[in-house]
């Protein structure tokens, strides 16, 4: 396993549209159809996967579904231990970089997928504030995927393990400056410089 700790015990459920409202979830609120999620409301915790992925997910390539599944698995993995609050970009960077790393390890080429991503949606991953609509959320996730895939290309995937460990050790809310420091340090000696050179960051 890439992150070299025990994988979480979980069940994956593939749910067809008609049964979506019966899937385990925390609270009474119904979840929108087609959006995978991880829930600790089931024993063992469950990864709930829609048989039909929401059209919100873009771009649509052979990589789309596997990336979404690996993203949710990485969340499940991270949540095995208490994780303090972090800026959204850091909390979502981990699963996006992890899914890019898994793709690389299993030989799933991401070139086509990454090539279809809008590189300048009008904000950076650190700049997206307040309520974001579904399109902005997707653009945000896609910027993080670009950043994560390039980070894996540049530094190898060892930084993910360092970043996850560092996050597990944080005891207080991680604010912006600390979040940038954690990521830069996990990447290594030129991490800060590399991040500063990234337009989507
Ligand atoms: Zn996520």
PDB file of C-alpha atoms and ligand atoms in Angstrom:
ATOM      1  CA  UNK A   1       0.000   0.000   0.000  1.00  0.00           C
ATOM      2  CA  UNK A   2       1.249   3.378  -1.036  1.00  0.00           C
ATOM      3  CA  UNK A   3       0.687   5.014   2.329  1.00  0.00           C
ATOM      4  CA  UNK A   4       2.202   2.142   4.299  1.00  0.00           C
ATOM      5  CA  UNK A   5      -0.249   1.875   7.136  1.00  0.00           C
ATOM      6  CA  UNK A   6      -3.102  -0.548   7.646  1.00  0.00           C
ATOM      7  CA  UNK A   7      -5.830  -0.020   5.077  1.00  0.00           C
ATOM      8  CA  UNK A   8      -9.181   0.923   6.600  1.00  0.00           C
ATOM      9  CA  UNK A   9     -11.868  -1.713   7.050  1.00  0.00           C
ATOM     10  CA  UNK A  10     -14.716  -0.692   4.855  1.00  0.00           C
ATOM     11  CA  UNK A  11     -17.391  -2.008   2.614  1.00  0.00           C
ATOM     12  CA  UNK A  12     -17.926  -0.725  -0.898  1.00  0.00           C
ATOM     13  CA  UNK A  13     -21.510  -0.637  -2.135  1.00  0.00           C
ATOM     14  CA  UNK A  14     -22.477  -0.158  -5.735  1.00  0.00           C
ATOM     15  CA  UNK A  15     -25.959   1.360  -5.707  1.00  0.00           C
ATOM     16  CA  UNK A  16     -28.349   1.670  -8.630  1.00  0.00           C
ATOM     17  CA  UNK A  17     -30.397   4.873  -8.978  1.00  0.00           C
ATOM     18  CA  UNK A  18     -33.679   3.346  -7.772  1.00  0.00           C
ATOM     19  CA  UNK A  19     -32.067   2.262  -4.479  1.00  0.00           C
ATOM     20  CA  UNK A  20     -30.076   5.433  -3.888  1.00  0.00           C
ATOM     21  CA  UNK A  21     -32.240   6.749  -1.065  1.00  0.00           C
ATOM     22  CA  UNK A  22     -31.848   3.436   0.823  1.00  0.00           C
ATOM     23  CA  UNK A  23     -28.051   3.618   0.920  1.00  0.00           C
ATOM     24  CA  UNK A  24     -26.473   4.180   4.367  1.00  0.00           C
ATOM     25  CA  UNK A  25     -25.844   7.820   5.179  1.00  0.00           C
ATOM     26  CA  UNK A  26     -25.348  10.068   8.164  1.00  0.00           C
ATOM     27  CA  UNK A  27     -28.510  11.980   9.081  1.00  0.00           C
ATOM     28  CA  UNK A  28     -31.822  12.153   7.314  1.00  0.00           C
ATOM     29  CA  UNK A  29     -30.826  14.417   4.465  1.00  0.00           C
ATOM     30  CA  UNK A  30     -31.012  12.651   1.100  1.00  0.00           C
ATOM     31  CA  UNK A  31     -27.825  12.730  -0.913  1.00  0.00           C
ATOM     32  CA  UNK A  32     -27.883  13.871  -4.520  1.00  0.00           C
ATOM     33  CA  UNK A  33     -27.931  10.999  -7.003  1.00  0.00           C
ATOM     34  CA  UNK A  34     -24.707  10.042  -8.711  1.00  0.00           C
ATOM     35  CA  UNK A  35     -22.277  11.483  -6.160  1.00  0.00           C
ATOM     36  CA  UNK A  36     -20.122   8.864  -4.435  1.00  0.00           C
ATOM     37  CA  UNK A  37     -19.480   9.335  -0.735  1.00  0.00           C
ATOM     38  CA  UNK A  38     -17.847   7.750   2.254  1.00  0.00           C
ATOM     39  CA  UNK A  39     -19.890   7.325   5.421  1.00  0.00           C
ATOM     40  CA  UNK A  40     -19.024   6.193   8.908  1.00  0.00           C
ATOM     41  CA  UNK A  41     -22.704   5.778   9.710  1.00  0.00           C
ATOM     42  CA  UNK A  42     -22.470   2.093   8.643  1.00  0.00           C
ATOM     43  CA  UNK A  43     -20.512  -0.702  10.377  1.00  0.00           C
ATOM     44  CA  UNK A  44     -18.002  -1.156   8.870  1.00  0.00           C
ATOM     45  CA  UNK A  45     -17.846   2.305   7.275  1.00  0.00           C
ATOM     46  CA  UNK A  46     -19.079   2.269   3.706  1.00  0.00           C
ATOM     47  CA  UNK A  47     -17.991   3.647   0.398  1.00  0.00           C
ATOM     48  CA  UNK A  48     -21.221   4.276  -1.470  1.00  0.00           C
ATOM     49  CA  UNK A  49     -20.747   4.247  -5.217  1.00  0.00           C
ATOM     50  CA  UNK A  50     -23.457   5.099  -7.736  1.00  0.00           C
ATOM     51  CA  UNK A  51     -23.852   2.746 -10.678  1.00  0.00           C
ATOM     52  CA  UNK A  52     -24.351   5.886 -12.766  1.00  0.00           C
ATOM     53  CA  UNK A  53     -21.990   8.729 -12.050  1.00  0.00           C
ATOM     54  CA  UNK A  54     -23.496  12.227 -11.937  1.00  0.00           C
ATOM     55  CA  UNK A  55     -22.953  14.294 -15.120  1.00  0.00           C
ATOM     56  CA  UNK A  56     -21.338  16.893 -12.840  1.00  0.00           C
ATOM     57  CA  UNK A  57     -18.110  14.884 -13.053  1.00  0.00           C
ATOM     58  CA  UNK A  58     -15.996  16.205 -15.883  1.00  0.00           C
ATOM     59  CA  UNK A  59     -14.058  15.617 -17.998  1.00  0.00           C
ATOM     60  CA  UNK A  60     -15.492  12.232 -19.024  1.00  0.00           C
ATOM     61  CA  UNK A  61     -12.771   9.808 -20.013  1.00  0.00           C
ATOM     62  CA  UNK A  62     -11.891   6.238 -19.129  1.00  0.00           C
ATOM     63  CA  UNK A  63     -10.128   7.657 -16.090  1.00  0.00           C
ATOM     64  CA  UNK A  64     -13.138   9.507 -14.637  1.00  0.00           C
ATOM     65  CA  UNK A  65     -14.753   6.706 -12.654  1.00  0.00           C
ATOM     66  CA  UNK A  66     -11.555   5.147 -11.277  1.00  0.00           C
ATOM     67  CA  UNK A  67     -10.283   8.577 -10.194  1.00  0.00           C
ATOM     68  CA  UNK A  68     -13.534   9.222  -8.334  1.00  0.00           C
ATOM     69  CA  UNK A  69     -13.336   5.873  -6.531  1.00  0.00           C
ATOM     70  CA  UNK A  70      -9.686   6.355  -5.549  1.00  0.00           C
ATOM     71  CA  UNK A  71     -10.514   9.857  -4.344  1.00  0.00           C
ATOM     72  CA  UNK A  72     -13.182   8.511  -1.973  1.00  0.00           C
ATOM     73  CA  UNK A  73     -10.920   5.668  -0.821  1.00  0.00           C
ATOM     74  CA  UNK A  74      -8.245   8.209   0.051  1.00  0.00           C
ATOM     75  CA  UNK A  75     -10.786  10.150   2.160  1.00  0.00           C
ATOM     76  CA  UNK A  76     -11.681   6.906   3.934  1.00  0.00           C
ATOM     77  CA  UNK A  77      -8.018   6.242   4.501  1.00  0.00           C
ATOM     78  CA  UNK A  78      -7.332   9.699   5.900  1.00  0.00           C
ATOM     79  CA  UNK A  79     -10.336   9.527   8.233  1.00  0.00           C
ATOM     80  CA  UNK A  80      -9.044   6.441  10.026  1.00  0.00           C
ATOM     81  CA  UNK A  81      -7.575   8.891  12.505  1.00  0.00           C
ATOM     82  CA  UNK A  82      -8.888  12.197  13.706  1.00  0.00           C
ATOM     83  CA  UNK A  83      -8.093  14.929  11.244  1.00  0.00           C
ATOM     84  CA  UNK A  84      -8.301  18.541  12.338  1.00  0.00           C
ATOM     85  CA  UNK A  85      -9.955  21.144  10.153  1.00  0.00           C
ATOM     86  CA  UNK A  86      -7.865  22.394   7.269  1.00  0.00           C
ATOM     87  CA  UNK A  87      -8.496  24.763   4.382  1.00  0.00           C
ATOM     88  CA  UNK A  88     -10.645  22.960   1.801  1.00  0.00           C
ATOM     89  CA  UNK A  89      -7.864  22.966  -0.769  1.00  0.00           C
ATOM     90  CA  UNK A  90      -5.545  20.915   1.448  1.00  0.00           C
ATOM     91  CA  UNK A  91      -8.272  18.463   2.511  1.00  0.00           C
ATOM     92  CA  UNK A  92      -9.118  17.800  -1.140  1.00  0.00           C
ATOM     93  CA  UNK A  93      -5.560  17.927  -2.426  1.00  0.00           C
ATOM     94  CA  UNK A  94      -4.683  14.743  -0.546  1.00  0.00           C
ATOM     95  CA  UNK A  95      -7.316  12.527  -2.258  1.00  0.00           C
ATOM     96  CA  UNK A  96      -6.739  14.146  -5.655  1.00  0.00           C
ATOM     97  CA  UNK A  97      -2.978  13.626  -5.488  1.00  0.00           C
ATOM     98  CA  UNK A  98      -3.524  10.097  -4.143  1.00  0.00           C
ATOM     99  CA  UNK A  99      -5.845   9.193  -7.024  1.00  0.00           C
ATOM    100  CA  UNK A 100      -3.282  10.530  -9.522  1.00  0.00           C
ATOM    101  CA  UNK A 101      -0.608   8.468  -7.754  1.00  0.00           C
ATOM    102  CA  UNK A 102      -2.688   5.279  -7.901  1.00  0.00           C
ATOM    103  CA  UNK A 103      -3.399   5.889 -11.596  1.00  0.00           C
ATOM    104  CA  UNK A 104       0.325   6.151 -12.215  1.00  0.00           C
ATOM    105  CA  UNK A 105       1.045   2.963 -10.264  1.00  0.00           C
ATOM    106  CA  UNK A 106      -1.548   0.900 -12.106  1.00  0.00           C
ATOM    107  CA  UNK A 107      -0.526   2.342 -15.466  1.00  0.00           C
ATOM    108  CA  UNK A 108      -3.705   4.298 -16.161  1.00  0.00           C
ATOM    109  CA  UNK A 109      -2.627   7.138 -18.419  1.00  0.00           C
ATOM    110  CA  UNK A 110      -4.037  10.470 -17.350  1.00  0.00           C
ATOM    111  CA  UNK A 111      -2.750  12.565 -20.262  1.00  0.00           C
ATOM    112  CA  UNK A 112      -6.047  12.657 -22.116  1.00  0.00           C
ATOM    113  CA  UNK A 113      -8.020  13.365 -18.939  1.00  0.00           C
ATOM    114  CA  UNK A 114      -5.664  16.089 -17.680  1.00  0.00           C
ATOM    115  CA  UNK A 115      -5.506  17.606 -21.157  1.00  0.00           C
ATOM    116  CA  UNK A 116      -9.254  18.235 -21.095  1.00  0.00           C
ATOM    117  CA  UNK A 117      -9.157  20.223 -17.847  1.00  0.00           C
ATOM    118  CA  UNK A 118      -9.675  23.990 -17.969  1.00  0.00           C
ATOM    119  CA  UNK A 119      -6.443  25.348 -16.511  1.00  0.00           C
ATOM    120  CA  UNK A 120      -7.695  28.812 -15.783  1.00  0.00           C
ATOM    121  CA  UNK A 121     -11.248  28.758 -14.431  1.00  0.00           C
ATOM    122  CA  UNK A 122     -10.804  32.260 -13.006  1.00  0.00           C
ATOM    123  CA  UNK A 123      -9.594  31.298  -9.536  1.00  0.00           C
ATOM    124  CA  UNK A 124      -6.773  29.403  -7.873  1.00  0.00           C
ATOM    125  CA  UNK A 125      -7.207  26.514  -5.430  1.00  0.00           C
ATOM    126  CA  UNK A 126      -6.336  28.820  -2.532  1.00  0.00           C
ATOM    127  CA  UNK A 127      -8.464  31.627  -3.895  1.00  0.00           C
ATOM    128  CA  UNK A 128     -11.836  29.875  -4.051  1.00  0.00           C
ATOM    129  CA  UNK A 129     -13.813  31.255  -1.128  1.00  0.00           C
ATOM    130  CA  UNK A 130     -17.364  31.157   0.082  1.00  0.00           C
ATOM    131  CA  UNK A 131     -20.140  29.192  -1.563  1.00  0.00           C
ATOM    132  CA  UNK A 132     -19.070  27.458  -4.761  1.00  0.00           C
ATOM    133  CA  UNK A 133     -21.641  26.031  -7.181  1.00  0.00           C
ATOM    134  CA  UNK A 134     -21.296  22.547  -8.667  1.00  0.00           C
ATOM    135  CA  UNK A 135     -19.330  23.772 -11.694  1.00  0.00           C
ATOM    136  CA  UNK A 136     -16.910  25.716  -9.525  1.00  0.00           C
ATOM    137  CA  UNK A 137     -16.501  22.701  -7.222  1.00  0.00           C
ATOM    138  CA  UNK A 138     -15.621  20.545 -10.207  1.00  0.00           C
ATOM    139  CA  UNK A 139     -13.175  23.146 -11.554  1.00  0.00           C
ATOM    140  CA  UNK A 140     -11.626  23.345  -8.076  1.00  0.00           C
ATOM    141  CA  UNK A 141     -11.226  19.556  -7.885  1.00  0.00           C
ATOM    142  CA  UNK A 142      -9.755  19.499 -11.376  1.00  0.00           C
ATOM    143  CA  UNK A 143      -7.154  22.133 -10.508  1.00  0.00           C
ATOM    144  CA  UNK A 144      -6.195  20.018  -7.502  1.00  0.00           C
ATOM    145  CA  UNK A 145      -5.924  16.961  -9.737  1.00  0.00           C
ATOM    146  CA  UNK A 146      -3.563  18.836 -12.082  1.00  0.00           C
ATOM    147  CA  UNK A 147      -1.496  20.019  -9.140  1.00  0.00           C
ATOM    148  CA  UNK A 148      -1.488  16.546  -7.561  1.00  0.00           C
ATOM    149  CA  UNK A 149      -0.574  14.732 -10.770  1.00  0.00           C
ATOM    150  CA  UNK A 150       2.292  17.140 -11.449  1.00  0.00           C
ATOM    151  CA  UNK A 151       3.488  16.900  -7.855  1.00  0.00           C
ATOM    152  CA  UNK A 152       3.594  13.093  -8.162  1.00  0.00           C
ATOM    153  CA  UNK A 153       5.451  13.469 -11.461  1.00  0.00           C
ATOM    154  CA  UNK A 154       7.955  15.902  -9.976  1.00  0.00           C
ATOM    155  CA  UNK A 155       8.505  14.430  -6.507  1.00  0.00           C
ATOM    156  CA  UNK A 156       7.291  10.818  -6.685  1.00  0.00           C
ATOM    157  CA  UNK A 157       4.424   9.771  -4.428  1.00  0.00           C
ATOM    158  CA  UNK A 158       6.410   9.563  -1.156  1.00  0.00           C
ATOM    159  CA  UNK A 159       5.266  13.057  -0.156  1.00  0.00           C
ATOM    160  CA  UNK A 160       1.713  11.756   0.326  1.00  0.00           C
ATOM    161  CA  UNK A 161       2.743   9.549   3.202  1.00  0.00           C
ATOM    162  CA  UNK A 162       4.634  12.447   4.804  1.00  0.00           C
ATOM    163  CA  UNK A 163       1.688  14.784   4.325  1.00  0.00           C
ATOM    164  CA  UNK A 164      -0.868  12.353   5.795  1.00  0.00           C
ATOM    165  CA  UNK A 165       1.357  11.674   8.814  1.00  0.00           C
ATOM    166  CA  UNK A 166       1.874  15.389   9.340  1.00  0.00           C
ATOM    167  CA  UNK A 167      -1.882  16.009   9.160  1.00  0.00           C
ATOM    168  CA  UNK A 168      -2.550  13.276  11.713  1.00  0.00           C
ATOM    169  CA  UNK A 169      -0.106  14.965  14.089  1.00  0.00           C
ATOM    170  CA  UNK A 170      -1.757  18.375  13.923  1.00  0.00           C
ATOM    171  CA  UNK A 171      -3.773  19.081  17.066  1.00  0.00           C
ATOM    172  CA  UNK A 172      -5.329  22.451  16.270  1.00  0.00           C
ATOM    173  CA  UNK A 173      -7.208  23.818  13.304  1.00  0.00           C
ATOM    174  CA  UNK A 174      -4.794  24.162  10.415  1.00  0.00           C
ATOM    175  CA  UNK A 175      -5.003  27.677   9.041  1.00  0.00           C
ATOM    176  CA  UNK A 176      -3.894  28.864   5.622  1.00  0.00           C
ATOM    177  CA  UNK A 177      -0.269  29.591   6.391  1.00  0.00           C
ATOM    178  CA  UNK A 178       0.265  26.338   8.269  1.00  0.00           C
ATOM    179  CA  UNK A 179      -1.458  24.400   5.472  1.00  0.00           C
ATOM    180  CA  UNK A 180       0.954  25.800   2.891  1.00  0.00           C
ATOM    181  CA  UNK A 181       3.865  24.960   5.162  1.00  0.00           C
ATOM    182  CA  UNK A 182       2.692  21.369   5.675  1.00  0.00           C
ATOM    183  CA  UNK A 183       2.377  20.771   1.945  1.00  0.00           C
ATOM    184  CA  UNK A 184       5.677  22.475   1.063  1.00  0.00           C
ATOM    185  CA  UNK A 185       7.537  20.514   3.759  1.00  0.00           C
ATOM    186  CA  UNK A 186       6.010  17.215   2.645  1.00  0.00           C
ATOM    187  CA  UNK A 187       7.097  17.884  -0.940  1.00  0.00           C
ATOM    188  CA  UNK A 188      10.691  18.464   0.154  1.00  0.00           C
ATOM    189  CA  UNK A 189      13.450  21.090  -0.006  1.00  0.00           C
ATOM    190  CA  UNK A 190      12.191  22.768  -3.184  1.00  0.00           C
ATOM    191  CA  UNK A 191       8.529  22.334  -2.291  1.00  0.00           C
ATOM    192  CA  UNK A 192       7.877  25.963  -1.455  1.00  0.00           C
ATOM    193  CA  UNK A 193       9.558  27.214  -4.597  1.00  0.00           C
ATOM    194  CA  UNK A 194       7.714  24.673  -6.746  1.00  0.00           C
ATOM    195  CA  UNK A 195       4.332  25.622  -5.294  1.00  0.00           C
ATOM    196  CA  UNK A 196       5.051  29.313  -5.886  1.00  0.00           C
ATOM    197  CA  UNK A 197       5.655  28.518  -9.556  1.00  0.00           C
ATOM    198  CA  UNK A 198       2.248  26.851  -9.987  1.00  0.00           C
ATOM    199  CA  UNK A 199      -0.400  29.085 -11.548  1.00  0.00           C
ATOM    200  CA  UNK A 200      -3.308  27.012 -10.153  1.00  0.00           C
ATOM    201  CA  UNK A 201      -1.960  27.303  -6.610  1.00  0.00           C
TER     202      UNK A 201
HETATM  203 ZN1  LIG B   1     -13.214  14.842  -1.638  1.00  0.00          ZN
END
